[in-house]
CSV table of C-alpha atoms in Angstrom, one decimal:
chain,number,residue,atom,x,y,z
A,1,MET,CA,-7.6,124.2,-6.7
A,2,PHE,CA,-9.6,125.8,-4.0
A,3,SER,CA,-10.3,124.1,-0.8
A,4,LEU,CA,-12.7,125.1,1.6
A,5,PHE,CA,-13.1,124.4,5.7
A,6,SER,CA,-15.1,125.6,8.6
A,7,ARG,CA,-13.9,125.9,12.3
A,8,ARG,CA,-15.1,127.3,15.3
A,9,THR,CA,-13.9,130.4,16.9
A,10,PRO,CA,-13.2,130.3,20.9
A,11,SER,CA,-16.3,132.8,20.9
A,12,GLY,CA,-18.3,129.8,19.2
A,13,ARG,CA,-18.6,131.7,14.9
A,14,ARG,CA,-18.1,129.1,12.9
A,15,LEU,CA,-15.2,130.7,10.6
A,16,LEU,CA,-15.3,129.7,6.2
A,17,ALA,CA,-12.2,130.1,4.7
A,18,LEU,CA,-10.8,129.0,1.1
A,19,SER,CA,-7.4,127.3,0.2
A,20,GLN,CA,-6.3,127.6,-3.0
A,21,SER,CA,-3.6,124.8,-5.0
A,22,SER,CA,-1.6,125.5,-6.9
A,23,ILE,CA,-4.0,125.2,-10.4
A,24,LEU,CA,-7.6,126.8,-10.7
A,25,SER,CA,-9.6,124.2,-12.8
A,26,LEU,CA,-12.5,126.2,-14.8
A,27,SER,CA,-14.6,123.6,-14.2
A,28,THR,CA,-14.3,123.0,-11.0
A,29,LEU,CA,-15.8,126.4,-10.6
A,30,PRO,CA,-19.7,126.2,-10.7
A,31,ARG,CA,-19.0,123.4,-7.9
A,32,PHE,CA,-17.2,124.7,-5.5
A,33,LEU,CA,-19.8,127.6,-6.1
A,34,SER,CA,-22.5,125.0,-5.0
A,35,ALA,CA,-20.9,123.6,-1.9
A,36,PHE,CA,-19.8,127.2,-0.6
A,37,SER,CA,-23.3,128.0,-0.5
A,38,SER,CA,-24.1,124.8,0.9
A,39,THR,CA,-22.0,125.5,3.9
A,40,LEU,CA,-22.6,129.5,4.5
A,41,ASP,CA,-26.7,128.4,4.4
A,42,GLN,CA,-25.3,126.0,7.2
A,43,SER,CA,-23.1,128.4,9.6
A,44,LEU,CA,-26.0,131.1,9.6
A,45,SER,CA,-28.7,128.9,10.7
A,46,SER,CA,-26.4,127.7,13.6
A,47,SER,CA,-25.3,130.5,14.5
A,48,LYS,CA,-27.2,132.5,17.3
A,49,LEU,CA,-26.9,136.8,16.1
A,50,ARG,CA,-30.7,136.7,14.0
A,51,THR,CA,-32.3,135.8,17.3
A,52,LYS,CA,-30.0,137.0,20.3
A,53,TYR,CA,-27.7,139.8,20.2
A,54,SER,CA,-26.7,139.9,24.2
A,55,PHE,CA,-24.6,137.7,25.8
A,56,THR,CA,-24.0,136.5,29.3
A,57,PRO,CA,-21.1,137.9,30.9
A,58,PRO,CA,-19.1,135.0,33.1
A,59,PRO,CA,-19.8,135.5,37.0
A,60,SER,CA,-16.2,136.6,37.3
A,61,LEU,CA,-17.7,140.7,35.4
A,62,HIS,CA,-20.2,139.9,36.7
A,63,PRO,CA,-20.6,138.7,40.8
A,64,GLN,CA,-23.8,138.2,42.1
A,65,ASN,CA,-25.1,139.6,45.2
A,66,PRO,CA,-25.6,136.7,48.1
A,67,ASN,CA,-29.3,138.2,49.3
A,68,PRO,CA,-31.0,139.1,45.9
A,69,ASN,CA,-34.0,139.6,47.2
A,70,LEU,CA,-32.1,142.6,49.2
A,71,ASP,CA,-31.6,144.5,45.7
A,72,ILE,CA,-34.7,143.7,44.2
A,73,ALA,CA,-36.4,145.5,47.2
A,74,THR,CA,-33.9,148.7,46.8
A,75,SER,CA,-35.3,149.1,43.7
A,76,GLN,CA,-38.2,149.1,44.5
A,77,SER,CA,-38.3,151.2,47.3
A,78,THR,CA,-36.5,154.0,45.3
A,79,THR,CA,-38.1,154.1,41.9
A,80,THR,CA,-41.7,153.2,42.9
A,81,ASN,CA,-43.7,154.3,46.2
A,82,SER,CA,-46.0,152.1,47.8
A,83,ASN,CA,-48.8,153.7,45.7
A,84,GLY,CA,-47.0,153.0,42.1
A,85,LYS,CA,-45.6,157.0,42.0
A,86,LYS,CA,-42.4,157.5,41.5
A,87,THR,CA,-40.6,158.9,44.2
A,88,LYS,CA,-38.0,161.6,43.2
A,89,LYS,CA,-34.0,161.6,44.0
A,90,PRO,CA,-32.9,163.4,46.5
A,91,PRO,CA,-31.4,166.8,46.5
A,92,TYR,CA,-27.3,167.1,46.0
A,93,ARG,CA,-25.5,167.7,49.5
A,94,PRO,CA,-22.4,168.3,49.2
A,95,PRO,CA,-19.8,166.0,51.9
A,96,SER,CA,-19.1,168.2,55.4
A,97,SER,CA,-16.0,167.6,56.2
A,98,LEU,CA,-16.6,167.7,59.8
A,99,GLU,CA,-19.1,164.2,59.1
A,100,THR,CA,-15.9,162.4,59.1
A,101,GLY,CA,-18.4,159.2,59.6
A,102,LYS,CA,-15.4,157.6,61.6
A,103,ARG,CA,-14.8,157.4,65.5
A,104,PRO,CA,-13.6,159.9,68.0
A,105,LEU,CA,-10.7,160.5,67.8
A,106,HIS,CA,-8.8,159.8,71.2
A,107,SER,CA,-6.0,161.3,72.7
A,108,ASP,CA,-3.7,159.8,75.6
A,109,LEU,CA,-2.1,163.4,76.5
A,110,PRO,CA,-2.6,163.9,80.3
A,111,PHE,CA,-3.8,166.7,80.5
A,112,ASP,CA,-6.2,169.4,80.3
A,113,PHE,CA,-7.2,170.6,76.7
A,114,ARG,CA,-7.0,174.6,76.3
A,115,TYR,CA,-6.3,177.4,73.8
A,116,SER,CA,-3.9,179.1,75.5
A,117,TYR,CA,-2.3,176.9,78.3
A,118,THR,CA,-0.2,180.2,79.2
A,119,GLU,CA,-3.2,182.9,79.1
A,120,SER,CA,-4.5,180.9,81.1
A,121,LYS,CA,-4.6,180.4,84.7
A,122,PRO,CA,-6.9,176.5,85.8
A,123,ALA,CA,-7.0,177.9,89.7
A,124,VAL,CA,-9.4,180.8,88.3
A,125,ARG,CA,-13.1,180.0,88.1
A,126,PRO,CA,-15.0,182.4,85.2
A,127,ILE,CA,-18.3,183.4,86.3
A,128,GLY,CA,-19.9,183.4,82.3
A,129,LEU,CA,-19.7,182.1,80.0
A,130,ARG,CA,-20.1,184.3,76.0
A,131,GLU,CA,-21.2,180.8,73.8
A,132,PRO,CA,-22.9,177.8,74.5
A,133,LYS,CA,-20.9,175.2,75.1
A,134,TYR,CA,-19.6,174.1,71.5
A,135,SER,CA,-16.5,172.1,71.2
A,136,PRO,CA,-14.0,174.5,68.5
A,137,PHE,CA,-12.6,170.8,68.0
A,138,GLY,CA,-16.3,169.8,65.5
A,139,PRO,CA,-18.9,168.0,66.6
A,140,GLY,CA,-18.4,164.6,67.5
A,141,ARG,CA,-14.4,164.4,66.7
A,142,ILE,CA,-13.0,163.7,70.1
A,143,ASP,CA,-13.4,161.7,73.0
A,144,ARG,CA,-13.7,164.9,75.0
A,145,ALA,CA,-16.9,166.8,76.1
A,146,TRP,CA,-15.6,170.8,76.1
A,147,THR,CA,-17.1,172.7,79.4
A,148,GLY,CA,-16.5,175.8,77.6
A,149,VAL,CA,-13.4,176.4,78.8
A,150,CYS,CA,-11.4,173.1,78.5
A,151,ALA,CA,-11.7,169.6,76.8
A,152,PRO,CA,-11.3,167.6,80.0
A,153,ALA,CA,-9.1,164.6,80.6
A,154,VAL,CA,-11.2,162.7,83.4
A,155,ASP,CA,-15.2,163.2,82.5
A,156,PRO,CA,-16.8,166.0,84.2
A,157,LYS,CA,-19.6,164.2,85.1
A,158,PHE,CA,-17.4,162.8,88.1
A,159,ARG,CA,-15.2,166.2,89.2
A,160,SER,CA,-15.6,167.5,92.0
A,161,VAL,CA,-16.6,171.0,92.2
A,162,ASP,CA,-13.3,172.1,92.7
A,163,VAL,CA,-10.5,173.2,89.4
A,164,VAL,CA,-8.1,170.9,91.3
A,165,GLU,CA,-5.9,169.0,89.0
A,166,ASP,CA,-5.8,165.4,89.2
A,167,PRO,CA,-2.6,164.1,90.8
A,168,LYS,CA,-2.4,161.0,89.0
A,169,LEU,CA,-2.0,163.4,85.9
A,170,GLU,CA,0.7,164.8,86.8
A,171,GLU,CA,2.3,161.4,87.6
A,172,LYS,CA,1.4,160.8,84.3
A,173,ARG,CA,2.8,163.5,82.8
A,174,LYS,CA,6.4,162.8,85.3
A,175,LYS,CA,6.5,159.1,83.9
A,176,MET,CA,6.2,160.0,80.0
A,177,ARG,CA,8.3,163.3,80.4
A,178,GLU,CA,11.1,161.1,81.6
A,179,ARG,CA,10.4,158.3,79.2
A,180,ILE,CA,11.0,160.3,76.3
A,181,GLN,CA,14.1,162.3,77.8
A,182,GLY,CA,16.5,159.0,78.4
A,183,GLN,CA,19.7,160.3,80.0
A,184,PRO,CA,20.8,163.4,79.5
A,185,LEU,CA,22.5,165.5,77.7
A,186,THR,CA,26.0,166.2,78.2
A,187,ASN,CA,27.2,169.6,77.7
A,188,ALA,CA,28.9,169.1,74.2
A,189,GLU,CA,25.4,167.4,73.2
A,190,LYS,CA,23.9,170.8,74.3
A,191,LYS,CA,26.0,173.0,72.1
A,192,ILE,CA,25.6,170.6,69.2
A,193,LEU,CA,22.0,170.7,68.8
A,194,VAL,CA,22.7,174.7,69.3
A,195,GLU,CA,24.5,175.3,67.3
A,196,LYS,CA,22.4,173.6,64.1
A,197,SER,CA,19.3,175.3,65.6
A,198,GLN,CA,20.2,178.7,65.3
A,199,LYS,CA,19.3,181.5,62.0
A,200,HIS,CA,22.2,180.9,61.0
A,201,ARG,CA,21.6,177.2,60.1
A,202,THR,CA,17.9,176.9,59.0
A,203,LYS,CA,15.6,178.6,59.5
A,204,LYS,CA,12.5,177.2,60.8
A,205,GLN,CA,11.0,178.2,64.1
A,206,VAL,CA,7.7,178.0,65.9
A,207,ASN,CA,6.6,182.4,66.8
A,208,LEU,CA,4.7,182.3,70.1
A,209,GLY,CA,2.9,185.2,70.1
A,210,ARG,CA,0.4,187.8,71.7
A,211,ASP,CA,-2.1,184.3,72.6
A,212,GLY,CA,0.8,182.6,74.5
A,213,LEU,CA,1.1,178.6,73.8
A,214,THR,CA,-1.6,177.4,72.0
A,215,HIS,CA,-2.9,174.0,71.7
A,216,ASN,CA,-2.7,173.5,67.5
A,217,MET,CA,1.3,175.0,68.2
A,218,LEU,CA,1.9,171.5,70.0
A,219,ASN,CA,0.6,170.1,66.9
A,220,ASP,CA,3.4,172.5,64.9
A,221,ILE,CA,6.4,171.5,67.3
A,222,HIS,CA,5.8,168.2,66.9
A,223,ASN,CA,5.8,168.0,63.2
A,224,HIS,CA,9.3,169.8,63.2
A,225,TRP,CA,10.3,167.2,65.1
A,226,LYS,CA,9.9,164.8,62.9
A,227,HIS,CA,13.0,166.1,61.1
A,228,ALA,CA,14.9,168.1,64.0
A,229,GLU,CA,16.4,167.0,67.2
A,230,ALA,CA,15.6,170.5,68.2
A,231,VAL,CA,13.5,172.6,67.5
A,232,ARG,CA,13.6,176.9,68.1
A,233,ILE,CA,11.0,178.7,69.4
A,234,LYS,CA,10.3,183.4,69.2
A,235,CYS,CA,7.9,184.6,72.2
A,236,MET,CA,7.0,188.1,71.9
A,237,GLY,CA,4.1,189.6,72.7
A,238,VAL,CA,2.5,189.3,76.2
A,239,PRO,CA,4.0,185.6,76.8
A,240,THR,CA,7.7,186.9,77.5
A,241,VAL,CA,6.1,189.5,80.5
A,242,ASP,CA,6.2,186.2,82.5
A,243,MET,CA,8.9,184.1,80.7
A,244,LYS,CA,9.8,181.1,82.9
A,245,ASN,CA,5.7,180.2,82.5
A,246,VAL,CA,6.4,180.0,78.9
A,247,CYS,CA,9.6,177.8,79.4
A,248,THR,CA,7.2,175.8,82.2
A,249,GLN,CA,4.0,175.2,79.9
A,250,LEU,CA,6.6,174.2,77.2
A,251,GLU,CA,8.0,171.6,79.5
A,252,ASP,CA,5.0,170.4,80.5
A,253,LYS,CA,3.0,169.5,77.8
A,254,THR,CA,5.3,168.9,74.8
A,255,PHE,CA,7.3,166.7,77.4
A,256,GLY,CA,10.7,167.9,75.8
A,257,GLN,CA,13.1,170.0,77.8
A,258,ILE,CA,15.2,173.6,76.9
A,259,ILE,CA,18.4,173.6,76.9
A,260,HIS,CA,19.3,177.3,75.5
A,261,ARG,CA,17.6,180.7,76.8
A,262,HIS,CA,18.3,183.5,74.6
A,263,GLY,CA,16.0,186.6,75.6
A,264,GLY,CA,12.8,185.5,73.5
A,265,LEU,CA,14.5,182.7,71.7
A,266,LEU,CA,14.3,179.2,73.0
A,267,ALA,CA,15.9,176.4,71.5
A,268,LEU,CA,13.9,172.8,72.8
A,269,TYR,CA,15.1,169.7,72.6
A,270,ARG,CA,12.6,166.8,72.1
A,271,GLY,CA,14.2,163.5,73.4
A,272,ARG,CA,16.7,160.6,73.6
A,273,ASN,CA,13.6,158.3,73.5
A,274,TYR,CA,11.9,160.6,71.3
A,275,ASN,CA,9.4,158.3,67.7
A,276,PRO,CA,8.3,160.2,65.8
A,277,LYS,CA,6.3,157.4,64.7
A,278,LYS,CA,4.5,156.6,67.8
A,279,ARG,CA,4.3,160.9,68.6
A,280,PRO,CA,1.2,161.7,70.5
A,281,ILE,CA,-2.0,162.7,68.8
A,282,VAL,CA,-2.8,165.7,68.9
A,283,PRO,CA,-6.4,167.0,67.6
A,284,LEU,CA,-6.4,170.3,66.2
A,285,MET,CA,-9.0,172.9,67.2
A,286,LEU,CA,-11.1,174.3,64.1
A,287,TRP,CA,-11.5,177.9,65.7
A,288,ARG,CA,-10.8,179.7,68.1
A,289,PRO,CA,-13.6,179.7,71.3
A,290,HIS,CA,-14.0,182.9,73.1
A,291,GLU,CA,-12.5,184.1,76.2
A,292,PRO,CA,-15.1,183.0,79.3
A,293,VAL,CA,-16.5,186.3,81.1
A,294,TYR,CA,-13.9,187.3,84.1
A,295,PRO,CA,-14.0,189.2,86.6
A,296,LYS,CA,-12.5,192.7,86.4
A,297,LEU,CA,-9.0,194.5,86.5
A,298,ILE,CA,-9.9,197.6,88.0
A,299,ARG,CA,-11.6,198.3,91.3
A,300,THR,CA,-13.6,201.3,92.2
A,301,THR,CA,-11.5,200.8,95.7
A,302,ILE,CA,-8.4,199.8,97.4
A,303,ASP,CA,-8.5,198.6,100.6
A,304,GLY,CA,-7.4,201.0,102.9
A,305,LEU,CA,-8.5,203.7,100.8
A,306,SER,CA,-11.9,206.1,100.7
A,307,ILE,CA,-13.2,206.8,96.7
A,308,GLU,CA,-11.9,209.8,97.3
A,309,GLU,CA,-8.5,209.0,97.8
A,310,THR,CA,-8.5,206.8,94.9
A,311,LYS,CA,-9.4,209.7,92.1
A,312,GLU,CA,-6.8,211.2,93.6
A,313,LEU,CA,-3.8,208.9,93.2
A,314,ARG,CA,-5.0,208.1,89.8
A,315,LYS,CA,-5.6,212.1,89.2
A,316,ARG,CA,-1.0,211.6,90.3
A,317,GLY,CA,-0.2,208.0,88.6
A,318,LEU,CA,-1.6,209.8,84.7
A,319,ALA,CA,1.2,213.2,85.5
A,320,VAL,CA,4.2,210.5,86.5
A,321,PRO,CA,7.1,210.3,84.2
A,322,ALA,CA,6.7,206.8,81.7
A,323,LEU,CA,9.1,203.8,83.2
A,324,THR,CA,9.2,202.5,80.0
A,325,LYS,CA,7.4,202.3,76.3
A,326,LEU,CA,6.0,199.4,75.2
A,327,ALA,CA,6.3,198.2,72.0
A,328,ARG,CA,4.2,196.1,69.7
A,329,ASN,CA,5.0,192.1,69.9
A,330,GLY,CA,8.2,193.1,71.7
A,331,TYR,CA,10.2,191.2,74.8
A,332,TYR,CA,9.3,192.3,78.4
A,333,GLY,CA,11.2,190.1,80.4
A,334,SER,CA,13.0,192.7,81.9
A,335,LEU,CA,9.2,194.3,82.7
A,336,VAL,CA,7.9,193.1,86.3
A,337,ALA,CA,12.4,192.9,87.9
A,338,MET,CA,12.2,197.2,86.4
A,339,VAL,CA,8.7,197.6,88.1
A,340,ARG,CA,10.1,196.1,91.2
A,341,ASP,CA,12.6,198.7,91.7
A,342,ALA,CA,10.6,201.7,91.0
A,343,PHE,CA,8.4,200.8,93.5
A,344,LEU,CA,11.2,200.6,95.9
A,345,MET,CA,11.9,204.5,95.1
A,346,GLU,CA,8.6,205.8,94.0
A,347,GLU,CA,4.9,205.0,94.9
A,348,LEU,CA,3.0,205.2,91.4
A,349,VAL,CA,5.0,203.9,88.5
A,350,ARG,CA,3.2,204.8,85.1
A,351,ILE,CA,3.6,202.5,82.3
A,352,ASP,CA,3.7,203.9,78.3
A,353,CYS,CA,1.8,201.6,75.8
A,354,GLN,CA,0.6,203.5,73.1
A,355,GLY,CA,0.3,201.1,70.0
A,356,LEU,CA,-0.4,198.0,72.2
A,357,GLU,CA,-4.0,196.4,71.8
A,358,ARG,CA,-6.2,196.8,74.7
A,359,SER,CA,-6.7,193.5,75.4
A,360,ASP,CA,-2.6,192.9,75.5
A,361,TYR,CA,-1.7,195.2,78.3
A,362,LYS,CA,-5.0,194.5,80.6
A,363,LYS,CA,-2.8,190.2,80.1
A,364,ILE,CA,0.1,192.9,80.9
A,365,GLY,CA,-1.3,195.0,83.8
A,366,VAL,CA,-2.9,191.6,85.9
A,367,LYS,CA,0.4,189.3,85.6
A,368,LEU,CA,1.9,192.7,86.7
A,369,ARG,CA,-0.5,192.4,89.7
A,370,ILE,CA,0.4,188.8,90.2
A,371,LEU,CA,4.2,188.8,89.3
A,372,SER,CA,4.9,192.0,91.4
A,373,LEU,CA,2.3,191.5,94.3
A,374,LYS,CA,1.0,195.4,93.6
A,375,ILE,CA,-2.9,196.0,92.3
A,376,PHE,CA,-3.4,198.5,90.0
A,377,PHE,CA,-6.2,200.7,90.1
A,378,SER,CA,-5.9,202.0,87.0
A,379,LEU,CA,-5.7,201.2,82.9
A,380,SER,CA,-5.8,203.9,80.5
């Protein structure tokens, strides 16, 4: 026998099923077919498939807007205009890295941001700018104004006309450095750190080239300090003329300590209390700003000499044998001592700078004039 039964599924549809008994009788077959057809007609009549072919999703799948009027207004404004015409879509605009949509970065570093800290002197004021005051950090990326030379830590509107650093900033840098360094290292600890930073132990190093200690190099040093307590720095080119200034600026801007120096190789220690997770924020420069215009290095005449006497000295200087020849990207740490010793015996000194860039030997001439206290009147 076949038995007919029906039930509803969780989705609301009626399910018809047949159950077969052990014995099938032909006499009951017409009665079974009539009952099956009546039940099928009843289930189809109660179904909503004929009248409604879609269903309303539950609220969990379709969250409702708390302000439905806003959606209606925005949809109408985007699709139709006030005249009833459809508005065109705005043209595609690719995303820009300069428009981050975030707040400007704030850095607590107590010094002015410059492109190079060793090759620029804050006391020397430029006589002009080569470009408008576009910030090399990008528009709206930091909360410091760009003056064309630097991004001062103090608002330039409330700064005096004379370029004098605020004494509070120097005191703040000193306190931060003392807090990070902690107790001084012993000789045994220095020896271990220097051994770990040697070339045969690690290949990681920071190269300091013709531009000196740049602003982005501070971020590179902090990145190296994540994995090692001391970082090796190789100095080459123009900055090596004044290695004392390089060491001073490194310790002042990174709050580290130089524990080893051999020629142009330095080992910079991060400090006992240095925490890489709480490292200072160093915003990166996106491009190199143009150097401002400074007074000329070559003078027409020397104090106390006429124009004819100055020309005669220049002709004599070209015939003097060269004291030394400078190699490109070399180490010039002993150049100042050589020039001072030569001036004890000779009136004129000539240095062969063939192979160097014009800007490089101009910077070397400025450094030698300051360090050897002599006046340079010819660059050729």
